[in-house]
Amino acid sequence: MANCPSCGRKLHLKDWRPVCPGCGANLNYFDSNKNLLEESEKAEIEHARFQPKVDRAKAAYAGSKLAILRIVFSLLPVGALFLPLCTMNGEKMNVLAVYGKINEAGIDKVLLGAFSSPLKLSASLLLLSAVLIIVSLVLIIMSLGKHGKIRVIITYLLIPLLSAGSIAAFMFSGSGNTAGVGAYLYTALLLFLFAWNIILLKKGIPVKHTACLIGGLPSEEYFGYVEQGMSKSEIRRKMLVALSALEKECEKEETEE
C-alpha cells in the first residue's frame, strides 16, 4: 500500500488509475518539475567538479610553450634508440636488432631471468626505460594534480637511471661488448628531459579554468554557499535572481544585434 504524495490519502489495490481519487493529483507526474530541477542541478554539480580536471589535463599538455616542448623532448630519446646502441661480438645493434635478440630468447624469459646474467639485466632495464617513456606521456595528464610533482620527479628520474643501469650491466657482460653512441645519447637525452621537467615544476604551468554555472550561479559561488551551510531554498532563491539577470543580459544582446 502507498499514500498519495499530494494529500496523503491511503491508496488501495482498487486505486489502479494514475490519478488520486481523493485530490485528483496525477501520481505519475507529481513533483516532476521538482525532480527535473534536482536532476539538472545534480548534473551541473558533477560537471563543475569534473571540469577542473579536464582544464588541468589540457594545461599539462599544451598550457605553455615549455609544456609543448616537453612532448617534443619526450620523443627525442626514442630516436636515439635507432642509432647503434651496442657492439656485441663485432656486430653493431640498434633497438630493432636488440628487440630481435630479446624476441628470439623470449621476452618473458629475459624479464623473469633478468638477474641471471648481465646481458639479460641490460636488456630488461633498456626495455623498461622505453616502456616508461610511453607511460610518462600518459602520466602528464595528471602532472598538475594533487601528487603530480612527486609523480613527475620519480618517473622522469627513474627512466635515465634505468638506461644508465642498462649500459653498466652491458659493459660487464663480456670483454667484446661495448656500448654505442646511441646508448649514451639516449641516456643524455633522458637526463635532459628530467632537467626540463624540473624547470617546468619551478616555473609552473598556467591553467585556464572553464567557467561553470550551477542554476545560473558560478560554481565557486554555489560551493561557497554550500560550505556556509546555506539551505537549499535560500540557494535556489539566489539562483532565480542569477537566472533572471542572465535572461536580461541575453535579451539586451539580442536587441543590440
Coordinates of N, CA and C in Angstrom, one line a residue:
M1 N 0.8 -1.2 0.0 CA 0.0 0.0 0.0 C 0.9 1.3 0.0
A2 N 0.3 2.3 -0.6 CA 1.1 3.6 -0.6 C 0.1 4.7 -0.3
N3 N 0.7 5.9 -0.1 CA -0.1 7.1 0.2 C 0.1 8.1 -1.0
C4 N -0.9 8.9 -1.2 CA -0.8 9.9 -2.2 C 0.2 11.0 -1.8
P5 N 1.2 11.3 -2.6 CA 2.2 12.3 -2.2 C 1.6 13.7 -2.1
S6 N 0.4 13.9 -2.6 CA -0.2 15.3 -2.5 C -1.1 15.5 -1.3
C7 N -2.0 14.6 -1.1 CA -3.0 14.8 0.1 C -2.8 13.8 1.2
G8 N -2.0 12.7 0.9 CA -1.7 11.7 2.0 C -2.7 10.6 2.1
R9 N -3.7 10.6 1.2 CA -4.7 9.6 1.2 C -4.1 8.2 1.0
K10 N -4.5 7.2 1.7 CA -4.0 5.8 1.5 C -4.6 5.2 0.3
L11 N -3.7 4.7 -0.6 CA -4.2 4.1 -1.9 C -4.3 2.6 -1.7
H12 N -5.3 2.1 -2.3 CA -5.6 0.6 -2.2 C -5.4 0.0 -3.6
L13 N -5.4 -1.3 -3.6 CA -5.3 -2.0 -4.9 C -6.3 -1.6 -5.9
K14 N -7.5 -1.3 -5.4 CA -8.5 -0.9 -6.4 C -8.2 0.5 -7.0
D15 N -7.3 1.3 -6.4 CA -7.0 2.6 -7.0 C -5.8 2.4 -7.9
W16 N -6.2 1.8 -9.1 CA -5.1 1.4 -10.0 C -4.9 2.5 -11.0
R17 N -5.8 3.5 -11.1 CA -5.6 4.6 -12.0 C -4.5 5.5 -11.6
P18 N -3.8 6.2 -12.5 CA -2.7 7.1 -12.1 C -3.1 8.4 -11.5
V19 N -4.4 8.5 -11.1 CA -5.0 9.7 -10.5 C -5.5 9.4 -9.1
C20 N -5.1 10.3 -8.2 CA -5.6 10.1 -6.8 C -7.1 10.3 -6.7
P21 N -7.9 9.3 -6.2 CA -9.3 9.5 -6.1 C -9.7 10.6 -5.1
G22 N -8.8 11.0 -4.2 CA -9.1 12.0 -3.2 C -8.9 13.4 -3.7
C23 N -7.7 13.7 -4.3 CA -7.4 15.1 -4.7 C -7.3 15.3 -6.2
G24 N -7.2 14.2 -6.9 CA -7.1 14.3 -8.4 C -5.7 14.5 -8.9
A25 N -4.7 14.4 -8.0 CA -3.3 14.6 -8.4 C -2.9 13.5 -9.3
N26 N -2.1 13.8 -10.4 CA -1.6 12.8 -11.3 C -0.3 12.2 -10.6
L27 N -0.5 10.9 -10.2 CA 0.6 10.3 -9.5 C 1.9 10.1 -10.3
N28 N 1.8 9.9 -11.6 CA 2.9 9.7 -12.4 C 3.8 11.0 -12.6
Y29 N 3.1 12.1 -12.6 CA 3.8 13.4 -12.9 C 3.9 14.3 -11.7
F30 N 3.5 13.8 -10.5 CA 3.5 14.6 -9.3 C 5.0 15.0 -9.0
D31 N 5.2 16.3 -8.8 CA 6.6 16.8 -8.4 C 7.6 16.6 -9.5
S32 N 7.1 16.4 -10.8 CA 8.0 16.1 -11.9 C 9.0 17.3 -12.1
N33 N 8.4 18.5 -12.0 CA 9.3 19.7 -12.2 C 10.4 19.8 -11.1
K34 N 10.0 19.5 -9.9 CA 11.0 19.5 -8.8 C 12.1 18.4 -9.0
N35 N 11.6 17.2 -9.5 CA 12.6 16.2 -9.7 C 13.5 16.5 -10.9
L36 N 13.0 17.1 -11.9 CA 13.8 17.5 -13.1 C 14.8 18.6 -12.7
L37 N 14.4 19.5 -11.8 CA 15.3 20.6 -11.3 C 16.4 20.0 -10.5
E38 N 16.1 19.0 -9.6 CA 17.1 18.4 -8.8 C 18.1 17.6 -9.7
E39 N 17.6 16.9 -10.7 CA 18.4 16.2 -11.6 C 19.3 17.1 -12.4
S40 N 18.8 18.2 -12.8 CA 19.5 19.2 -13.6 C 20.7 19.8 -12.7
E41 N 20.3 20.1 -11.5 CA 21.4 20.6 -10.6 C 22.5 19.6 -10.3
K42 N 22.0 18.4 -10.1 CA 23.0 17.3 -9.9 C 24.0 17.1 -11.0
A43 N 23.5 17.2 -12.3 CA 24.3 17.1 -13.5 C 25.3 18.3 -13.5
E44 N 24.8 19.5 -13.2 CA 25.6 20.7 -13.3 C 26.7 20.6 -12.2
I45 N 26.4 20.1 -11.0 CA 27.4 20.0 -10.0 C 28.5 19.0 -10.3
E46 N 28.1 17.9 -10.9 CA 29.1 16.9 -11.3 C 30.0 17.4 -12.4
H47 N 29.4 18.2 -13.3 CA 30.2 18.8 -14.4 C 31.2 19.8 -13.8
A48 N 30.7 20.6 -12.9 CA 31.5 21.7 -12.2 C 32.7 21.0 -11.5
R49 N 32.5 19.8 -10.9 CA 33.6 19.2 -10.2 C 34.6 18.5 -11.1
F50 N 34.1 18.0 -12.3 CA 35.0 17.3 -13.2 C 35.7 18.2 -14.1
Q51 N 35.2 19.4 -14.5 CA 35.8 20.3 -15.4 C 37.2 20.7 -15.0
P52 N 37.5 21.1 -13.8 CA 38.8 21.4 -13.4 C 39.9 20.4 -13.7
K53 N 39.5 19.1 -13.7 CA 40.4 18.0 -14.0 C 40.8 18.1 -15.5
V54 N 39.7 18.4 -16.3 CA 39.9 18.5 -17.8 C 40.8 19.7 -18.1
D55 N 40.6 20.8 -17.4 CA 41.4 22.0 -17.6 C 42.8 21.8 -17.2
R56 N 43.1 21.1 -16.1 CA 44.5 20.8 -15.7 C 45.2 19.8 -16.7
A57 N 44.4 18.9 -17.2 CA 45.0 17.9 -18.2 C 45.4 18.7 -19.5
K58 N 44.5 19.6 -20.0 CA 44.8 20.4 -21.2 C 46.0 21.2 -21.0
A59 N 46.1 21.9 -19.8 CA 47.2 22.7 -19.5 C 48.5 22.0 -19.4
A60 N 48.5 20.8 -18.8 CA 49.7 19.9 -18.7 C 50.3 19.6 -20.0
Y61 N 49.5 19.4 -21.0 CA 50.0 19.1 -22.4 C 50.3 20.3 -23.2
A62 N 49.5 21.3 -23.1 CA 49.7 22.5 -24.0 C 49.4 23.8 -23.3
G63 N 49.6 23.9 -22.0 CA 49.3 25.1 -21.3 C 50.3 26.2 -21.5
S64 N 51.5 25.9 -22.0 CA 52.6 26.9 -22.2 C 53.5 26.3 -23.3
K65 N 54.4 27.2 -23.8 CA 55.4 26.7 -24.8 C 56.3 25.7 -24.2
L66 N 56.7 25.9 -22.9 CA 57.5 24.9 -22.2 C 56.9 23.5 -22.1
A67 N 55.6 23.5 -21.9 CA 54.8 22.3 -21.8 C 54.8 21.5 -23.1
I68 N 54.6 22.3 -24.2 CA 54.5 21.7 -25.5 C 55.9 21.1 -25.9
L69 N 57.0 21.9 -25.5 CA 58.3 21.4 -25.8 C 58.6 20.1 -25.0
R70 N 58.0 19.9 -23.9 CA 58.2 18.7 -23.1 C 57.7 17.5 -23.9
I71 N 56.6 17.6 -24.7 CA 56.2 16.5 -25.5 C 57.2 16.2 -26.6
V72 N 57.8 17.2 -27.2 CA 58.8 17.0 -28.2 C 60.0 16.4 -27.6
F73 N 60.5 16.9 -26.5 CA 61.7 16.3 -25.9 C 61.5 14.9 -25.4
S74 N 60.2 14.5 -25.1 CA 59.9 13.2 -24.6 C 60.1 12.2 -25.8
L75 N 60.0 12.6 -27.0 CA 60.1 11.8 -28.2 C 61.5 11.7 -28.7
L76 N 62.4 12.6 -28.4 CA 63.7 12.6 -28.9 C 64.5 11.4 -28.5
P77 N 64.4 10.9 -27.2 CA 65.2 9.7 -26.8 C 64.8 8.5 -27.6
V78 N 63.6 8.4 -28.1 CA 63.1 7.3 -28.9 C 63.9 7.3 -30.2
G79 N 64.2 8.4 -30.8 CA 65.0 8.5 -32.0 C 66.4 8.0 -31.8
A80 N 67.0 8.2 -30.6 CA 68.4 7.8 -30.3 C 68.5 6.3 -30.2
L81 N 67.3 5.6 -29.9 CA 67.3 4.2 -29.9 C 67.6 3.5 -31.2
F82 N 67.4 4.3 -32.3 CA 67.7 3.7 -33.6 C 69.1 3.9 -34.1
L83 N 69.9 4.6 -33.3 CA 71.3 4.6 -33.5 C 72.0 3.4 -32.9
P84 N 73.3 3.1 -33.3 CA 73.9 1.9 -32.7 C 73.9 2.0 -31.1
L85 N 73.3 1.1 -30.5 CA 73.2 1.1 -29.0 C 74.4 0.3 -28.4
C86 N 74.8 -0.7 -29.2 CA 75.9 -1.5 -28.6 C 76.6 -2.3 -29.8
T87 N 77.8 -2.8 -29.4 CA 78.5 -3.7 -30.3 C 78.7 -5.0 -29.6
M88 N 78.2 -6.1 -30.1 CA 78.2 -7.4 -29.4 C 78.8 -8.4 -30.4
N89 N 79.9 -9.0 -30.1 CA 80.5 -10.0 -31.0 C 80.8 -9.4 -32.3
G90 N 81.2 -8.1 -32.3 CA 81.6 -7.4 -33.5 C 80.4 -6.9 -34.3
E91 N 79.2 -7.1 -33.9 CA 78.0 -6.6 -34.6 C 77.4 -5.4 -33.9
K92 N 77.2 -4.3 -34.7 CA 76.6 -3.1 -34.1 C 75.1 -3.3 -34.1
M93 N 74.4 -3.0 -33.0 CA 73.0 -3.2 -32.9 C 72.2 -2.0 -32.4
N94 N 71.1 -1.7 -33.1 CA 70.2 -0.7 -32.6 C 69.0 -1.3 -31.9
V95 N 68.0 -0.6 -31.6 CA 66.9 -1.1 -30.8 C 66.2 -2.2 -31.6
L96 N 66.1 -2.2 -32.9 CA 65.4 -3.2 -33.6 C 66.2 -4.5 -33.5
A97 N 67.5 -4.5 -33.6 CA 68.3 -5.7 -33.5 C 68.3 -6.2 -32.1
V98 N 68.3 -5.3 -31.1 CA 68.2 -5.7 -29.7 C 66.9 -6.4 -29.4
Y99 N 65.8 -5.8 -29.9 CA 64.5 -6.4 -29.7 C 64.4 -7.8 -30.4
G100 N 65.0 -7.9 -31.6 CA 65.1 -9.2 -32.3 C 65.7 -10.3 -31.4
K101 N 66.8 -9.9 -30.8 CA 67.5 -10.9 -29.9 C 66.7 -11.2 -28.7
I102 N 66.0 -10.2 -28.1 CA 65.1 -10.5 -27.0 C 64.0 -11.4 -27.4
N103 N 63.4 -11.1 -28.6 CA 62.3 -11.9 -29.0 C 62.7 -13.3 -29.3
E104 N 63.9 -13.5 -29.8 CA 64.4 -14.9 -30.0 C 64.5 -15.7 -28.7
A105 N 65.0 -15.0 -27.7 CA 65.2 -15.6 -26.4 C 63.9 -15.8 -25.7
G106 N 62.9 -14.9 -26.0 CA 61.6 -14.9 -25.3 C 61.6 -13.8 -24.3
I107 N 60.7 -12.8 -24.5 CA 60.6 -11.7 -23.7 C 60.4 -12.0 -22.2
D108 N 59.5 -13.0 -22.0 CA 59.2 -13.4 -20.6 C 60.4 -14.0 -20.0
K109 N 61.2 -14.8 -20.7 CA 62.4 -15.4 -20.1 C 63.5 -14.4 -19.8
V110 N 63.6 -13.4 -20.7 CA 64.5 -12.3 -20.4 C 64.2 -11.5 -19.2
L111 N 62.9 -11.1 -19.1 CA 62.4 -10.3 -17.9 C 62.5 -11.1 -16.6
L112 N 62.0 -12.4 -16.7 CA 62.0 -13.2 -15.5 C 63.4 -13.6 -15.0
G113 N 64.3 -13.7 -16.0 CA 65.7 -14.1 -15.7 C 66.6 -12.9 -15.7
A114 N 66.1 -11.7 -15.4 CA 66.9 -10.5 -15.6 C 68.2 -10.5 -14.7
F115 N 68.1 -11.2 -13.6 CA 69.3 -11.2 -12.7 C 70.1 -12.4 -12.8
S116 N 69.8 -13.2 -13.8 CA 70.6 -14.4 -14.1 C 71.9 -14.1 -14.9
S117 N 71.9 -13.0 -15.6 CA 73.1 -12.7 -16.4 C 73.1 -11.2 -16.7
P118 N 74.3 -10.6 -16.9 CA 74.3 -9.1 -17.1 C 73.6 -8.8 -18.4
L119 N 73.7 -9.6 -19.5 CA 73.1 -9.3 -20.7 C 71.5 -9.2 -20.6
K120 N 71.0 -10.2 -19.9 CA 69.5 -10.2 -19.7 C 69.1 -9.0 -18.8
L121 N 69.9 -8.6 -17.8 CA 69.6 -7.5 -17.0 C 69.7 -6.2 -17.8
S122 N 70.7 -6.1 -18.7 CA 70.8 -4.9 -19.5 C 69.6 -4.7 -20.4
A123 N 69.2 -5.8 -21.1 CA 68.1 -5.8 -22.0 C 66.8 -5.5 -21.2
S124 N 66.6 -6.0 -20.0 CA 65.4 -5.8 -19.3 C 65.3 -4.3 -18.9
L125 N 66.4 -3.7 -18.4 CA 66.5 -2.3 -18.0 C 66.2 -1.4 -19.2
L126 N 66.8 -1.7 -20.3 CA 66.5 -0.9 -21.5 C 65.1 -1.0 -21.9
L127 N 64.5 -2.2 -21.9 CA 63.1 -2.3 -22.2 C 62.2 -1.6 -21.3
L128 N 62.5 -1.6 -20.0 CA 61.6 -0.9 -19.0 C 61.7 0.6 -19.2
S129 N 62.9 1.1 -19.5 CA 63.1 2.5 -19.7 C 62.2 3.0 -20.9
A130 N 62.2 2.2 -22.0 CA 61.5 2.6 -23.1 C 60.0 2.6 -22.9
V131 N 59.5 1.6 -22.1 CA 58.1 1.5 -21.7 C 57.7 2.7 -20.8
L132 N 58.6 3.0 -19.9 CA 58.3 4.2 -19.0 C 58.2 5.5 -19.8
I133 N 58.9 5.6 -20.9 CA 58.7 6.8 -21.7 C 57.3 7.0 -22.2
I134 N 56.7 5.9 -22.6 CA 55.3 5.9 -23.1 C 54.4 6.1 -21.9
V135 N 54.7 5.5 -20.8 CA 53.9 5.7 -19.5 C 53.9 7.2 -19.1
S136 N 55.1 7.8 -19.2 CA 55.3 9.2 -18.8 C 54.4 10.1 -19.6
L137 N 54.3 9.8 -20.9 CA 53.4 10.6 -21.8 C 52.0 10.6 -21.3
V138 N 51.6 9.4 -20.8 CA 50.2 9.3 -20.3 C 50.0 10.0 -19.0
L139 N 51.1 9.9 -18.1 CA 51.0 10.4 -16.8 C 51.0 12.0 -16.8
I140 N 51.4 12.6 -17.9 CA 51.5 14.0 -18.0 C 50.1 14.6 -17.7
I141 N 49.0 13.8 -18.1 CA 47.6 14.2 -17.8 C 47.4 14.6 -16.4
M142 N 48.1 13.8 -15.5 CA 47.9 14.0 -14.0 C 49.0 14.8 -13.4
S143 N 49.9 15.4 -14.2 CA 51.1 16.1 -13.6 C 50.7 17.4 -12.9
L144 N 49.5 17.9 -13.1 CA 49.1 19.1 -12.3 C 48.1 18.8 -11.2
G145 N 48.0 17.5 -10.9 CA 47.1 17.1 -9.9 C 47.7 17.2 -8.5
K146 N 47.1 16.6 -7.5 CA 47.5 16.7 -6.1 C 48.9 16.2 -5.9
H147 N 49.2 15.0 -6.4 CA 50.5 14.4 -6.2 C 51.3 14.4 -7.5
G148 N 51.0 15.4 -8.4 CA 51.6 15.5 -9.7 C 53.1 15.7 -9.7
K149 N 53.6 16.6 -8.8 CA 55.0 16.9 -8.7 C 55.9 15.7 -8.3
I150 N 55.4 15.0 -7.3 CA 56.2 13.8 -6.8 C 56.2 12.8 -7.9
R151 N 55.1 12.6 -8.6 CA 55.0 11.6 -9.7 C 55.9 11.9 -10.8
V152 N 56.0 13.2 -11.2 CA 56.8 13.7 -12.3 C 58.3 13.4 -11.9
I153 N 58.7 13.8 -10.7 CA 60.1 13.7 -10.3 C 60.5 12.2 -10.3
I154 N 59.7 11.3 -9.7 CA 60.0 9.9 -9.6 C 60.1 9.3 -11.0
T155 N 59.1 9.5 -11.8 CA 59.0 8.9 -13.2 C 60.2 9.3 -14.0
Y156 N 60.4 10.6 -14.2 CA 61.5 11.1 -15.1 C 62.9 11.0 -14.6
L157 N 63.0 10.7 -13.3 CA 64.4 10.4 -12.7 C 64.7 8.9 -12.9
L158 N 63.6 8.1 -12.8 CA 63.8 6.6 -12.9 C 64.2 6.2 -14.3
I159 N 63.7 6.9 -15.3 CA 64.0 6.5 -16.7 C 65.5 6.5 -17.0
P160 N 66.1 7.7 -16.8 CA 67.6 7.7 -17.1 C 68.4 6.8 -16.2
L161 N 67.9 6.6 -15.0 CA 68.6 5.6 -14.1 C 68.6 4.2 -14.6
L162 N 67.4 3.8 -15.2 CA 67.3 2.5 -15.8 C 68.2 2.4 -17.0
S163 N 68.3 3.5 -17.8 CA 69.1 3.5 -19.0 C 70.6 3.4 -18.6
A164 N 71.0 4.1 -17.6 CA 72.4 4.1 -17.1 C 72.7 2.7 -16.6
G165 N 71.8 2.1 -15.9 CA 72.0 0.7 -15.4 C 72.1 -0.3 -16.5
S166 N 71.4 -0.1 -17.6 CA 71.4 -0.9 -18.7 C 72.8 -0.9 -19.3
I167 N 73.4 0.3 -19.5 CA 74.7 0.5 -20.0 C 75.8 -0.2 -19.1
A168 N 75.7 0.0 -17.8 CA 76.6 -0.6 -16.8 C 76.6 -2.1 -16.9
A169 N 75.3 -2.7 -16.9 CA 75.2 -4.1 -16.9 C 75.8 -4.7 -18.2
F170 N 75.6 -4.0 -19.4 CA 76.1 -4.5 -20.6 C 77.6 -4.5 -20.7
M171 N 78.2 -3.4 -20.1 CA 79.7 -3.3 -20.1 C 80.3 -4.5 -19.3
F172 N 79.6 -5.1 -18.3 CA 80.1 -6.2 -17.5 C 79.7 -7.5 -18.1
S173 N 79.0 -7.5 -19.3 CA 78.5 -8.8 -19.9 C 79.6 -9.5 -20.6
G174 N 80.7 -8.9 -21.0 CA 81.7 -9.6 -21.8 C 82.8 -8.6 -22.3
S175 N 84.0 -9.1 -22.5 CA 85.1 -8.2 -22.9 C 84.9 -7.6 -24.3
G176 N 84.2 -8.4 -25.2 CA 84.0 -7.9 -26.5 C 82.8 -7.0 -26.7
N177 N 82.0 -6.8 -25.6 CA 80.8 -6.0 -25.7 C 81.0 -4.6 -25.3
T178 N 80.6 -3.6 -26.1 CA 80.8 -2.2 -25.8 C 79.5 -1.5 -26.1
A179 N 79.2 -0.4 -25.3 CA 78.0 0.4 -25.5 C 78.3 1.4 -26.7
G180 N 77.3 1.6 -27.5 CA 77.4 2.5 -28.6 C 77.0 3.9 -28.4
V181 N 77.1 4.8 -29.4 CA 76.8 6.2 -29.2 C 75.3 6.4 -28.9
G182 N 74.5 5.5 -29.5 CA 73.0 5.6 -29.3 C 72.7 5.4 -27.8
A183 N 73.3 4.5 -27.1 CA 73.0 4.3 -25.7 C 73.4 5.5 -24.8
Y184 N 74.5 6.1 -25.1 CA 74.9 7.3 -24.4 C 74.1 8.5 -24.7
L185 N 73.7 8.7 -26.0 CA 72.9 9.8 -26.4 C 71.5 9.6 -25.8
Y186 N 71.0 8.4 -25.8 CA 69.7 8.0 -25.2 C 69.6 8.5 -23.7
T187 N 70.7 8.1 -23.0 CA 70.7 8.4 -21.5 C 70.8 9.9 -21.3
A188 N 71.7 10.6 -22.2 CA 71.9 12.0 -22.1 C 70.5 12.8 -22.3
L189 N 69.8 12.4 -23.3 CA 68.5 13.0 -23.6 C 67.5 12.8 -22.5
L190 N 67.5 11.6 -21.9 CA 66.6 11.3 -20.8 C 67.0 12.2 -19.6
L191 N 68.3 12.4 -19.3 CA 68.7 13.4 -18.2 C 68.2 14.8 -18.5
F192 N 68.3 15.2 -19.8 CA 67.9 16.5 -20.2 C 66.4 16.6 -20.0
L193 N 65.6 15.6 -20.3 CA 64.2 15.6 -20.2 C 63.8 15.7 -18.7
F194 N 64.6 15.0 -17.8 CA 64.4 15.2 -16.4 C 64.6 16.6 -15.9
A195 N 65.7 17.2 -16.4 CA 66.0 18.6 -16.1 C 64.9 19.5 -16.6
W196 N 64.4 19.3 -17.8 CA 63.3 20.1 -18.3 C 62.1 20.1 -17.5
N197 N 61.8 18.9 -17.0 CA 60.6 18.7 -16.1 C 60.8 19.5 -14.8
I198 N 62.0 19.5 -14.3 CA 62.3 20.3 -13.0 C 62.0 21.7 -13.3
I199 N 62.5 22.2 -14.5 CA 62.3 23.6 -14.8 C 60.8 23.9 -14.9
L200 N 60.0 23.0 -15.5 CA 58.6 23.2 -15.6 C 57.9 23.2 -14.2
L201 N 58.4 22.4 -13.3 CA 57.8 22.4 -11.9 C 58.1 23.7 -11.2
K202 N 59.3 24.3 -11.4 CA 59.6 25.5 -10.8 C 58.9 26.7 -11.4
K203 N 58.8 26.7 -12.7 CA 58.1 27.9 -13.4 C 56.6 27.7 -13.3
G204 N 56.1 26.5 -13.3 CA 54.6 26.3 -13.3 C 54.0 26.4 -14.6
I205 N 52.8 25.9 -14.7 CA 52.0 25.9 -16.0 C 50.7 26.6 -15.7
P206 N 50.4 27.7 -16.3 CA 49.1 28.4 -16.1 C 47.9 27.5 -16.5
V207 N 46.9 27.5 -15.7 CA 45.7 26.7 -16.0 C 44.5 27.6 -16.3
K208 N 43.9 27.5 -17.5 CA 42.8 28.3 -17.8 C 41.5 27.6 -17.4
H209 N 40.9 28.1 -16.3 CA 39.7 27.4 -15.8 C 38.4 27.8 -16.6
T210 N 37.7 26.8 -17.0 CA 36.4 27.0 -17.7 C 35.3 27.4 -16.7
A211 N 34.6 28.4 -17.0 CA 33.6 28.9 -16.1 C 32.4 27.9 -16.2
C212 N 31.9 27.5 -15.0 CA 30.8 26.5 -14.9 C 29.7 27.2 -14.1
L213 N 28.5 27.0 -14.5 CA 27.3 27.6 -13.8 C 26.5 26.4 -13.3
I214 N 26.0 26.7 -12.0 CA 25.0 25.8 -11.4 C 23.8 26.5 -11.1
G215 N 22.7 26.3 -11.9 CA 21.5 27.1 -11.7 C 21.7 28.5 -11.9
G216 N 22.6 28.9 -12.8 CA 22.9 30.3 -13.1 C 23.9 30.9 -12.2
L217 N 24.3 30.2 -11.1 CA 25.3 30.8 -10.2 C 26.7 30.2 -10.6
P218 N 27.8 31.0 -10.6 CA 29.1 30.5 -10.8 C 29.4 29.4 -9.8
S219 N 30.1 28.3 -10.2 CA 30.3 27.1 -9.4 C 31.0 27.5 -8.1
E220 N 31.9 28.4 -8.1 CA 32.7 28.8 -6.9 C 31.7 29.4 -5.9
E221 N 30.8 30.2 -6.4 CA 29.8 30.9 -5.5 C 28.9 29.8 -4.9
Y222 N 28.4 28.9 -5.8 CA 27.5 27.8 -5.3 C 28.1 27.0 -4.2
F223 N 29.3 26.5 -4.5 CA 30.0 25.7 -3.5 C 30.3 26.4 -2.2
G224 N 30.5 27.7 -2.3 CA 30.8 28.6 -1.2 C 29.5 28.7 -0.3
Y225 N 28.3 28.8 -0.9 CA 27.1 28.8 -0.2 C 26.9 27.5 0.5
V226 N 27.2 26.4 -0.1 CA 27.0 25.1 0.5 C 27.9 24.9 1.7
E227 N 29.2 25.4 1.6 CA 30.1 25.3 2.7 C 29.7 26.1 3.9
Q228 N 29.0 27.2 3.6 CA 28.5 28.1 4.6 C 27.3 27.5 5.3
G229 N 26.7 26.4 4.8 CA 25.6 25.8 5.4 C 24.3 26.4 5.0
M230 N 24.3 27.2 3.9 CA 23.0 27.8 3.4 C 22.0 26.7 3.0
S231 N 20.8 26.9 3.3 CA 19.7 26.0 2.9 C 19.5 25.9 1.4
K232 N 18.9 24.8 1.0 CA 18.7 24.6 -0.5 C 17.7 25.7 -1.0
S233 N 16.7 26.0 -0.2 CA 15.7 27.0 -0.6 C 16.4 28.4 -0.8
E234 N 17.3 28.8 0.1 CA 18.0 30.0 0.0 C 18.8 30.1 -1.2
I235 N 19.5 29.0 -1.5 CA 20.4 28.9 -2.7 C 19.6 29.1 -3.9
R236 N 18.4 28.4 -3.9 CA 17.6 28.5 -5.1 C 17.0 29.8 -5.4
R237 N 16.8 30.6 -4.3 CA 16.3 32.0 -4.5 C 17.4 32.8 -5.1
K238 N 18.6 32.6 -4.8 CA 19.8 33.2 -5.4 C 19.9 32.8 -6.8
M239 N 19.6 31.5 -7.1 CA 19.6 31.0 -8.5 C 18.6 31.8 -9.4
L240 N 17.4 32.0 -8.8 CA 16.4 32.7 -9.6 C 16.8 34.1 -9.9
V241 N 17.5 34.8 -9.0 CA 18.0 36.1 -9.3 C 19.1 36.1 -10.3
A242 N 20.0 35.1 -10.2 CA 21.1 35.0 -11.2 C 20.5 34.6 -12.6
L243 N 19.5 33.7 -12.7 CA 19.0 33.3 -13.9 C 18.2 34.5 -14.6
S244 N 17.5 35.3 -13.7 CA 16.8 36.5 -14.2 C 17.8 37.5 -14.8
A245 N 19.0 37.7 -14.1 CA 20.0 38.6 -14.6 C 20.6 38.1 -16.0
L246 N 20.8 36.8 -16.1 CA 21.3 36.2 -17.3 C 20.3 36.4 -18.5
E247 N 19.0 36.2 -18.1 CA 18.0 36.3 -19.2 C 17.9 37.8 -19.7
K248 N 18.0 38.7 -18.8 CA 18.0 40.1 -19.2 C 19.2 40.5 -20.0
E249 N 20.4 39.9 -19.7 CA 21.6 40.1 -20.4 C 21.5 39.6 -21.8
C250 N 20.9 38.4 -22.0 CA 20.7 37.8 -23.3 C 19.7 38.6 -24.1
E251 N 18.6 39.1 -23.5 CA 17.7 40.0 -24.2 C 18.3 41.3 -24.7
K252 N 19.2 41.8 -23.9 CA 19.9 43.0 -24.2 C 20.8 42.8 -25.4
E253 N 21.5 41.7 -25.4 CA 22.4 41.3 -26.5 C 21.6 41.1 -27.8
E254 N 20.5 40.5 -27.7 CA 19.6 40.3 -28.9 C 19.1 41.6 -29.5
T255 N 18.7 42.6 -28.6 CA 18.3 43.9 -29.1 C 19.4 44.7 -29.7
E256 N 20.6 44.5 -29.2 CA 21.7 45.3 -29.8 C 22.1 44.8 -31.1
E257 N 21.9 43.4 -31.4 CA 22.2 42.8 -32.7 C 21.2 43.3 -33.7

